[in-house]
Amino acid sequence: FFEPMLHANPPSSSTCCPSPLDCPKDLFNYSTTMMKCTAILALVGSAAAFAPAQTGARSTSLNSFSADDLPGALAPMGFFDPLGFAEKADEATLKRYREAEVTHGRVSMLAVIGFLVGEKVEGSSFLFDASISGPAISHPGQVPAGYSAIIIAAIGFAELQRAKTGFVDPSETSFDNPGELNADYYPGDIGFDPLGLKPDDAEELDIMITKELQNGRLAMLAAAGFLAQEAVDGKGILEHFSS
């Protein structure tokens, strides 16, 4: 079903015109194809994100970690690992994989919101004298240098707190085992729950973890699609929706 769209190629400058900018019709068709593909993937992912998790009698233990009882597997895909990373990984490595997946999913969810909100309020925001405009991928370059330093410092502080919560101090682990997680740390459980949403029941916790993973996976696809689309034609995502 996806094959015709996934194999769509951009217009070749050597076959149709001197440069892609001289082929507005072909470029538009290619961009439209990519937008349709991204939208379909988003719909599929969002449907899976809100589907009930097939937990059965499985429960999440913060002190045991194996591929057999990992949250995040939903029908019809089940435990999707076509390259067999989980099969080749020991418990410590598997925990690092899940920590990376959860963290990238959370960053991507924030990024998707940032894309949409940043482009929606451009020209009317109280920040930076409402001078930042254009597609979201161009916004970081328009932020004054001083504010960029503040943003980088805030990201560094957040990462430091995550490292102190989940990772073994480098001085207490061997040089050939970098990024070792604490034995009692569950990937993603950094203790940040200001609204008290984390359930006490193990099965309910599995369901919540699965929902977060699915929405994070969808957000990673969406963020990648946003970046690629804006890089192709230089238009904002909201501009595509309104055109």
PDB file of C-alpha atoms in Angstrom:
ATOM      1  CA  PHE A   1       0.000   0.000   0.000  1.00  0.00           C
ATOM      2  CA  PHE A   2       2.794   2.435   0.916  1.00  0.00           C
ATOM      3  CA  GLU A   3       5.204   1.278  -1.789  1.00  0.00           C
ATOM      4  CA  PRO A   4       4.141   3.692  -4.577  1.00  0.00           C
ATOM      5  CA  MET A   5       4.490   6.677  -2.278  1.00  0.00           C
ATOM      6  CA  LEU A   6       7.656   5.562  -0.516  1.00  0.00           C
ATOM      7  CA  HIS A   7       9.365   5.102  -3.868  1.00  0.00           C
ATOM      8  CA  ALA A   8       8.305   8.480  -5.224  1.00  0.00           C
ATOM      9  CA  ASN A   9      11.376  10.329  -6.453  1.00  0.00           C
ATOM     10  CA  PRO A  10      11.904  14.086  -6.651  1.00  0.00           C
ATOM     11  CA  PRO A  11      12.161  15.586 -10.120  1.00  0.00           C
ATOM     12  CA  SER A  12      15.597  15.180 -11.618  1.00  0.00           C
ATOM     13  CA  SER A  13      17.229  18.373 -12.768  1.00  0.00           C
ATOM     14  CA  SER A  14      19.069  16.464 -15.492  1.00  0.00           C
ATOM     15  CA  THR A  15      15.889  15.163 -17.133  1.00  0.00           C
ATOM     16  CA  CYS A  16      13.280  17.891 -16.810  1.00  0.00           C
ATOM     17  CA  CYS A  17      14.931  21.268 -16.258  1.00  0.00           C
ATOM     18  CA  PRO A  18      18.131  23.013 -15.101  1.00  0.00           C
ATOM     19  CA  SER A  19      17.108  23.073 -11.428  1.00  0.00           C
ATOM     20  CA  PRO A  20      14.235  21.783  -9.248  1.00  0.00           C
ATOM     21  CA  LEU A  21      13.111  25.345  -8.673  1.00  0.00           C
ATOM     22  CA  ASP A  22      12.359  25.605 -12.396  1.00  0.00           C
ATOM     23  CA  CYS A  23       9.919  22.679 -12.163  1.00  0.00           C
ATOM     24  CA  PRO A  24       7.222  23.943  -9.798  1.00  0.00           C
ATOM     25  CA  LYS A  25       4.687  21.395 -11.026  1.00  0.00           C
ATOM     26  CA  ASP A  26       6.936  18.361 -10.494  1.00  0.00           C
ATOM     27  CA  LEU A  27       8.230  19.675  -7.190  1.00  0.00           C
ATOM     28  CA  PHE A  28       4.684  20.287  -6.002  1.00  0.00           C
ATOM     29  CA  ASN A  29       3.639  16.759  -6.960  1.00  0.00           C
ATOM     30  CA  TYR A  30       6.605  15.270  -5.120  1.00  0.00           C
ATOM     31  CA  SER A  31       5.972  17.373  -2.011  1.00  0.00           C
ATOM     32  CA  THR A  32       2.280  16.471  -2.059  1.00  0.00           C
ATOM     33  CA  THR A  33       3.154  12.762  -2.293  1.00  0.00           C
ATOM     34  CA  MET A  34       5.466  12.999   0.712  1.00  0.00           C
ATOM     35  CA  MET A  35       2.830  14.897   2.695  1.00  0.00           C
ATOM     36  CA  LYS A  36       0.244  12.205   1.968  1.00  0.00           C
ATOM     37  CA  CYS A  37       2.649   9.464   3.044  1.00  0.00           C
ATOM     38  CA  THR A  38       3.441  11.296   6.301  1.00  0.00           C
ATOM     39  CA  ALA A  39      -0.256  11.860   7.009  1.00  0.00           C
ATOM     40  CA  ILE A  40      -1.098   8.171   6.485  1.00  0.00           C
ATOM     41  CA  LEU A  41       1.749   7.082   8.766  1.00  0.00           C
ATOM     42  CA  ALA A  42       0.524   9.542  11.377  1.00  0.00           C
ATOM     43  CA  LEU A  43      -3.012   8.151  11.228  1.00  0.00           C
ATOM     44  CA  VAL A  44      -1.780   4.569  11.545  1.00  0.00           C
ATOM     45  CA  GLY A  45       0.482   5.458  14.449  1.00  0.00           C
ATOM     46  CA  SER A  46      -2.178   7.462  16.259  1.00  0.00           C
ATOM     47  CA  ALA A  47      -4.656   4.623  16.006  1.00  0.00           C
ATOM     48  CA  ALA A  48      -2.130   2.254  17.530  1.00  0.00           C
ATOM     49  CA  ALA A  49      -1.209   4.743  20.228  1.00  0.00           C
ATOM     50  CA  PHE A  50      -4.704   4.724  21.694  1.00  0.00           C
ATOM     51  CA  ALA A  51      -5.419   1.036  21.228  1.00  0.00           C
ATOM     52  CA  PRO A  52      -5.666  -1.006  24.437  1.00  0.00           C
ATOM     53  CA  ALA A  53      -2.406  -2.674  25.365  1.00  0.00           C
ATOM     54  CA  GLN A  54      -2.380  -6.473  25.335  1.00  0.00           C
ATOM     55  CA  THR A  55      -0.881  -6.899  28.769  1.00  0.00           C
ATOM     56  CA  GLY A  56      -2.522 -10.132  29.915  1.00  0.00           C
ATOM     57  CA  ALA A  57      -0.922 -11.382  33.103  1.00  0.00           C
ATOM     58  CA  ARG A  58       2.298  -9.517  32.397  1.00  0.00           C
ATOM     59  CA  SER A  59       3.507  -6.947  34.888  1.00  0.00           C
ATOM     60  CA  THR A  60       6.297  -4.401  34.886  1.00  0.00           C
ATOM     61  CA  SER A  61       9.047  -4.994  37.408  1.00  0.00           C
ATOM     62  CA  LEU A  62      11.516  -2.218  38.039  1.00  0.00           C
ATOM     63  CA  ASN A  63      14.223  -4.755  38.886  1.00  0.00           C
ATOM     64  CA  SER A  64      13.847  -7.198  35.987  1.00  0.00           C
ATOM     65  CA  PHE A  65      14.075  -6.435  32.309  1.00  0.00           C
ATOM     66  CA  SER A  66      13.649  -8.799  29.368  1.00  0.00           C
ATOM     67  CA  ALA A  67      12.178  -8.741  25.873  1.00  0.00           C
ATOM     68  CA  ASP A  68       9.461 -11.175  26.964  1.00  0.00           C
ATOM     69  CA  ASP A  69       7.673  -8.674  29.200  1.00  0.00           C
ATOM     70  CA  LEU A  70       8.531  -5.295  27.694  1.00  0.00           C
ATOM     71  CA  PRO A  71       5.617  -2.850  27.421  1.00  0.00           C
ATOM     72  CA  GLY A  72       5.085  -1.243  24.026  1.00  0.00           C
ATOM     73  CA  ALA A  73       4.029  -4.261  21.952  1.00  0.00           C
ATOM     74  CA  LEU A  74       0.620  -3.950  20.280  1.00  0.00           C
ATOM     75  CA  ALA A  75      -1.298  -5.995  17.758  1.00  0.00           C
ATOM     76  CA  PRO A  76      -0.948  -6.500  14.855  1.00  0.00           C
ATOM     77  CA  MET A  77       2.826  -5.845  14.932  1.00  0.00           C
ATOM     78  CA  GLY A  78       3.482  -7.344  18.364  1.00  0.00           C
ATOM     79  CA  PHE A  79       7.101  -7.032  19.481  1.00  0.00           C
ATOM     80  CA  PHE A  80       8.531  -5.390  16.360  1.00  0.00           C
ATOM     81  CA  ASP A  81      12.246  -6.139  16.168  1.00  0.00           C
ATOM     82  CA  PRO A  82      13.000  -7.225  12.575  1.00  0.00           C
ATOM     83  CA  LEU A  83      16.770  -6.815  12.979  1.00  0.00           C
ATOM     84  CA  GLY A  84      16.898  -8.838  16.185  1.00  0.00           C
ATOM     85  CA  PHE A  85      18.488  -6.193  18.403  1.00  0.00           C
ATOM     86  CA  ALA A  86      16.651  -7.465  21.478  1.00  0.00           C
ATOM     87  CA  GLU A  87      17.683 -11.065  20.842  1.00  0.00           C
ATOM     88  CA  LYS A  88      21.353 -10.108  20.785  1.00  0.00           C
ATOM     89  CA  ALA A  89      21.172  -7.799  23.811  1.00  0.00           C
ATOM     90  CA  ASP A  90      21.722  -8.649  27.448  1.00  0.00           C
ATOM     91  CA  GLU A  91      19.583  -7.029  30.147  1.00  0.00           C
ATOM     92  CA  ALA A  92      21.842  -3.995  30.579  1.00  0.00           C
ATOM     93  CA  THR A  93      21.971  -3.316  26.846  1.00  0.00           C
ATOM     94  CA  LEU A  94      18.220  -3.785  26.491  1.00  0.00           C
ATOM     95  CA  LYS A  95      17.638  -1.230  29.232  1.00  0.00           C
ATOM     96  CA  ARG A  96      19.860   1.261  27.410  1.00  0.00           C
ATOM     97  CA  TYR A  97      17.906   0.671  24.189  1.00  0.00           C
ATOM     98  CA  ARG A  98      14.626   1.401  25.959  1.00  0.00           C
ATOM     99  CA  GLU A  99      16.069   4.435  27.733  1.00  0.00           C
ATOM    100  CA  ALA A 100      17.154   5.832  24.353  1.00  0.00           C
ATOM    101  CA  GLU A 101      13.768   5.113  22.778  1.00  0.00           C
ATOM    102  CA  VAL A 102      11.786   6.746  25.580  1.00  0.00           C
ATOM    103  CA  THR A 103      14.052   9.802  25.665  1.00  0.00           C
ATOM    104  CA  HIS A 104      13.987  10.311  21.889  1.00  0.00           C
ATOM    105  CA  GLY A 105      10.207   9.884  21.918  1.00  0.00           C
ATOM    106  CA  ARG A 106       9.782  12.558  24.577  1.00  0.00           C
ATOM    107  CA  VAL A 107      12.080  14.979  22.758  1.00  0.00           C
ATOM    108  CA  SER A 108      10.183  14.336  19.517  1.00  0.00           C
ATOM    109  CA  MET A 109       6.807  14.983  21.155  1.00  0.00           C
ATOM    110  CA  LEU A 110       8.117  18.335  22.378  1.00  0.00           C
ATOM    111  CA  ALA A 111       9.590  19.025  18.937  1.00  0.00           C
ATOM    112  CA  VAL A 112       6.287  18.390  17.148  1.00  0.00           C
ATOM    113  CA  ILE A 113       4.505  20.759  19.527  1.00  0.00           C
ATOM    114  CA  GLY A 114       7.285  23.295  19.019  1.00  0.00           C
ATOM    115  CA  PHE A 115       6.943  23.098  15.244  1.00  0.00           C
ATOM    116  CA  LEU A 116       3.205  23.742  15.299  1.00  0.00           C
ATOM    117  CA  VAL A 117       3.095  26.334  18.080  1.00  0.00           C
ATOM    118  CA  GLY A 118       6.184  28.185  16.870  1.00  0.00           C
ATOM    119  CA  GLU A 119       4.777  28.611  13.382  1.00  0.00           C
ATOM    120  CA  LYS A 120       1.290  29.456  14.659  1.00  0.00           C
ATOM    121  CA  VAL A 121       2.405  32.388  16.837  1.00  0.00           C
ATOM    122  CA  GLU A 122       5.062  33.786  14.515  1.00  0.00           C
ATOM    123  CA  GLY A 123       4.733  37.531  14.166  1.00  0.00           C
ATOM    124  CA  SER A 124       2.481  37.805  17.237  1.00  0.00           C
ATOM    125  CA  SER A 125       4.588  36.350  20.051  1.00  0.00           C
ATOM    126  CA  PHE A 126       5.917  38.537  22.841  1.00  0.00           C
ATOM    127  CA  LEU A 127       9.275  36.782  22.512  1.00  0.00           C
ATOM    128  CA  PHE A 128      12.141  38.424  20.606  1.00  0.00           C
ATOM    129  CA  ASP A 129       9.907  41.342  19.510  1.00  0.00           C
ATOM    130  CA  ALA A 130       7.894  38.934  17.333  1.00  0.00           C
ATOM    131  CA  SER A 131      10.749  39.050  14.831  1.00  0.00           C
ATOM    132  CA  ILE A 132      11.108  35.295  14.271  1.00  0.00           C
ATOM    133  CA  SER A 133       9.259  34.043  11.210  1.00  0.00           C
ATOM    134  CA  GLY A 134       9.307  31.455   8.467  1.00  0.00           C
ATOM    135  CA  PRO A 135       9.407  27.645   8.716  1.00  0.00           C
ATOM    136  CA  ALA A 136      10.302  26.222  12.106  1.00  0.00           C
ATOM    137  CA  ILE A 137      13.618  24.780  10.914  1.00  0.00           C
ATOM    138  CA  SER A 138      14.836  28.346  10.382  1.00  0.00           C
ATOM    139  CA  HIS A 139      13.792  29.587  13.848  1.00  0.00           C
ATOM    140  CA  PRO A 140      16.882  28.463  15.835  1.00  0.00           C
ATOM    141  CA  GLY A 141      19.130  30.526  13.588  1.00  0.00           C
ATOM    142  CA  GLN A 142      17.027  33.618  14.270  1.00  0.00           C
ATOM    143  CA  VAL A 143      17.260  33.374  18.067  1.00  0.00           C
ATOM    144  CA  PRO A 144      19.756  35.895  19.513  1.00  0.00           C
ATOM    145  CA  ALA A 145      23.043  34.332  20.626  1.00  0.00           C
ATOM    146  CA  GLY A 146      22.497  35.072  24.307  1.00  0.00           C
ATOM    147  CA  TYR A 147      19.186  33.240  24.368  1.00  0.00           C
ATOM    148  CA  SER A 148      20.696  30.291  22.527  1.00  0.00           C
ATOM    149  CA  ALA A 149      23.187  29.929  25.370  1.00  0.00           C
ATOM    150  CA  ILE A 150      20.323  29.883  27.888  1.00  0.00           C
ATOM    151  CA  ILE A 151      18.495  27.188  25.901  1.00  0.00           C
ATOM    152  CA  ILE A 152      21.642  25.048  25.672  1.00  0.00           C
ATOM    153  CA  ALA A 153      22.261  25.468  29.403  1.00  0.00           C
ATOM    154  CA  ALA A 154      18.683  24.405  30.206  1.00  0.00           C
ATOM    155  CA  ILE A 155      19.021  21.295  28.018  1.00  0.00           C
ATOM    156  CA  GLY A 156      22.333  20.492  29.677  1.00  0.00           C
ATOM    157  CA  PHE A 157      20.807  20.830  33.146  1.00  0.00           C
ATOM    158  CA  ALA A 158      17.915  18.512  32.233  1.00  0.00           C
ATOM    159  CA  GLU A 159      20.307  15.917  30.817  1.00  0.00           C
ATOM    160  CA  LEU A 160      22.522  16.167  33.907  1.00  0.00           C
ATOM    161  CA  GLN A 161      19.551  15.438  36.171  1.00  0.00           C
ATOM    162  CA  ARG A 162      18.575  12.455  34.006  1.00  0.00           C
ATOM    163  CA  ALA A 163      22.139  11.144  34.129  1.00  0.00           C
ATOM    164  CA  LYS A 164      22.341  11.527  37.913  1.00  0.00           C
ATOM    165  CA  THR A 165      19.008   9.719  38.332  1.00  0.00           C
ATOM    166  CA  GLY A 166      19.464   6.805  35.975  1.00  0.00           C
ATOM    167  CA  PHE A 167      23.141   6.262  35.247  1.00  0.00           C
ATOM    168  CA  VAL A 168      25.978   4.848  37.291  1.00  0.00           C
ATOM    169  CA  ASP A 169      28.687   7.381  38.122  1.00  0.00           C
ATOM    170  CA  PRO A 170      31.458   6.955  35.498  1.00  0.00           C
ATOM    171  CA  SER A 171      34.010   6.698  38.313  1.00  0.00           C
ATOM    172  CA  GLU A 172      32.216   3.629  39.646  1.00  0.00           C
ATOM    173  CA  THR A 173      32.004   1.607  36.433  1.00  0.00           C
ATOM    174  CA  SER A 174      34.538   0.054  34.107  1.00  0.00           C
ATOM    175  CA  PHE A 175      35.839   1.876  31.046  1.00  0.00           C
ATOM    176  CA  ASP A 176      34.463  -0.820  28.719  1.00  0.00           C
ATOM    177  CA  ASN A 177      30.905  -0.421  30.032  1.00  0.00           C
ATOM    178  CA  PRO A 178      29.956   3.199  29.285  1.00  0.00           C
ATOM    179  CA  GLY A 179      26.411   4.401  29.907  1.00  0.00           C
ATOM    180  CA  GLU A 180      25.635   1.785  32.547  1.00  0.00           C
ATOM    181  CA  LEU A 181      22.215   2.271  34.146  1.00  0.00           C
ATOM    182  CA  ASN A 182      21.547   1.856  37.860  1.00  0.00           C
ATOM    183  CA  ALA A 183      20.279  -1.608  38.752  1.00  0.00           C
ATOM    184  CA  ASP A 184      17.085  -0.257  40.344  1.00  0.00           C
ATOM    185  CA  TYR A 185      16.360   2.277  37.565  1.00  0.00           C
ATOM    186  CA  TYR A 186      13.552   1.647  35.095  1.00  0.00           C
ATOM    187  CA  PRO A 187      14.161   3.347  31.718  1.00  0.00           C
ATOM    188  CA  GLY A 188      12.362   6.677  31.555  1.00  0.00           C
ATOM    189  CA  ASP A 189      11.416   6.790  35.241  1.00  0.00           C
ATOM    190  CA  ILE A 190      13.297   9.963  36.153  1.00  0.00           C
ATOM    191  CA  GLY A 191      10.928  10.846  39.003  1.00  0.00           C
ATOM    192  CA  PHE A 192       9.248  13.733  37.163  1.00  0.00           C
ATOM    193  CA  ASP A 193       5.506  13.373  37.744  1.00  0.00           C
ATOM    194  CA  PRO A 194       4.176  16.756  38.951  1.00  0.00           C
ATOM    195  CA  LEU A 195       0.539  15.789  38.293  1.00  0.00           C
ATOM    196  CA  GLY A 196       0.768  12.413  40.002  1.00  0.00           C
ATOM    197  CA  LEU A 197      -0.354  10.480  36.923  1.00  0.00           C
ATOM    198  CA  LYS A 198       1.826   7.405  37.476  1.00  0.00           C
ATOM    199  CA  PRO A 199      -0.443   4.528  38.551  1.00  0.00           C
ATOM    200  CA  ASP A 200       0.444   2.175  41.387  1.00  0.00           C
ATOM    201  CA  ASP A 201      -1.019  -0.900  39.692  1.00  0.00           C
ATOM    202  CA  ALA A 202       1.565  -2.757  37.558  1.00  0.00           C
ATOM    203  CA  GLU A 203      -0.787  -3.507  34.646  1.00  0.00           C
ATOM    204  CA  GLU A 204      -2.083   0.062  34.524  1.00  0.00           C
ATOM    205  CA  LEU A 205       1.524   1.239  34.541  1.00  0.00           C
ATOM    206  CA  ASP A 206       2.274  -1.035  31.568  1.00  0.00           C
ATOM    207  CA  ILE A 207      -0.652   0.492  29.683  1.00  0.00           C
ATOM    208  CA  MET A 208       0.544   4.037  30.405  1.00  0.00           C
ATOM    209  CA  ILE A 209       4.113   3.168  29.383  1.00  0.00           C
ATOM    210  CA  THR A 210       2.808   1.647  26.148  1.00  0.00           C
ATOM    211  CA  LYS A 211       0.774   4.771  25.353  1.00  0.00           C
ATOM    212  CA  GLU A 212       3.805   6.980  25.928  1.00  0.00           C
ATOM    213  CA  LEU A 213       5.981   4.752  23.752  1.00  0.00           C
ATOM    214  CA  GLN A 214       3.441   4.684  20.924  1.00  0.00           C
ATOM    215  CA  ASN A 215       2.933   8.443  20.967  1.00  0.00           C
ATOM    216  CA  GLY A 216       6.703   8.921  21.136  1.00  0.00           C
ATOM    217  CA  ARG A 217       7.210   6.637  18.127  1.00  0.00           C
ATOM    218  CA  LEU A 218       4.572   8.525  16.186  1.00  0.00           C
ATOM    219  CA  ALA A 219       6.211  11.824  17.174  1.00  0.00           C
ATOM    220  CA  MET A 220       9.612  10.610  15.936  1.00  0.00           C
ATOM    221  CA  LEU A 221       8.085   9.854  12.528  1.00  0.00           C
ATOM    222  CA  ALA A 222       6.207  13.167  12.519  1.00  0.00           C
ATOM    223  CA  ALA A 223       9.249  15.238  13.518  1.00  0.00           C
ATOM    224  CA  ALA A 224      11.346  13.566  10.827  1.00  0.00           C
ATOM    225  CA  GLY A 225       8.582  14.247   8.303  1.00  0.00           C
ATOM    226  CA  PHE A 226       8.322  17.892   9.358  1.00  0.00           C
ATOM    227  CA  LEU A 227      12.072  18.393   9.016  1.00  0.00           C
ATOM    228  CA  ALA A 228      12.221  16.728   5.613  1.00  0.00           C
ATOM    229  CA  GLN A 229       9.182  18.539   4.230  1.00  0.00           C
ATOM    230  CA  GLU A 230      10.341  21.994   5.280  1.00  0.00           C
ATOM    231  CA  ALA A 231      13.823  21.278   3.934  1.00  0.00           C
ATOM    232  CA  VAL A 232      12.330  20.262   0.560  1.00  0.00           C
ATOM    233  CA  ASP A 233      10.270  23.350  -0.211  1.00  0.00           C
ATOM    234  CA  GLY A 234      11.046  25.891   2.532  1.00  0.00           C
ATOM    235  CA  LYS A 235       7.404  26.158   3.629  1.00  0.00           C
ATOM    236  CA  GLY A 236       6.093  25.835   7.175  1.00  0.00           C
ATOM    237  CA  ILE A 237       3.992  22.818   8.151  1.00  0.00           C
ATOM    238  CA  LEU A 238       0.924  24.931   8.921  1.00  0.00           C
ATOM    239  CA  GLU A 239       1.363  26.642   5.577  1.00  0.00           C
ATOM    240  CA  HIS A 240       1.030  23.262   3.905  1.00  0.00           C
ATOM    241  CA  PHE A 241      -2.188  22.547   5.773  1.00  0.00           C
ATOM    242  CA  SER A 242      -3.719  25.879   4.782  1.00  0.00           C
ATOM    243  CA  SER A 243      -2.676  25.833   1.114  1.00  0.00           C
TER     244      SER A 243
END
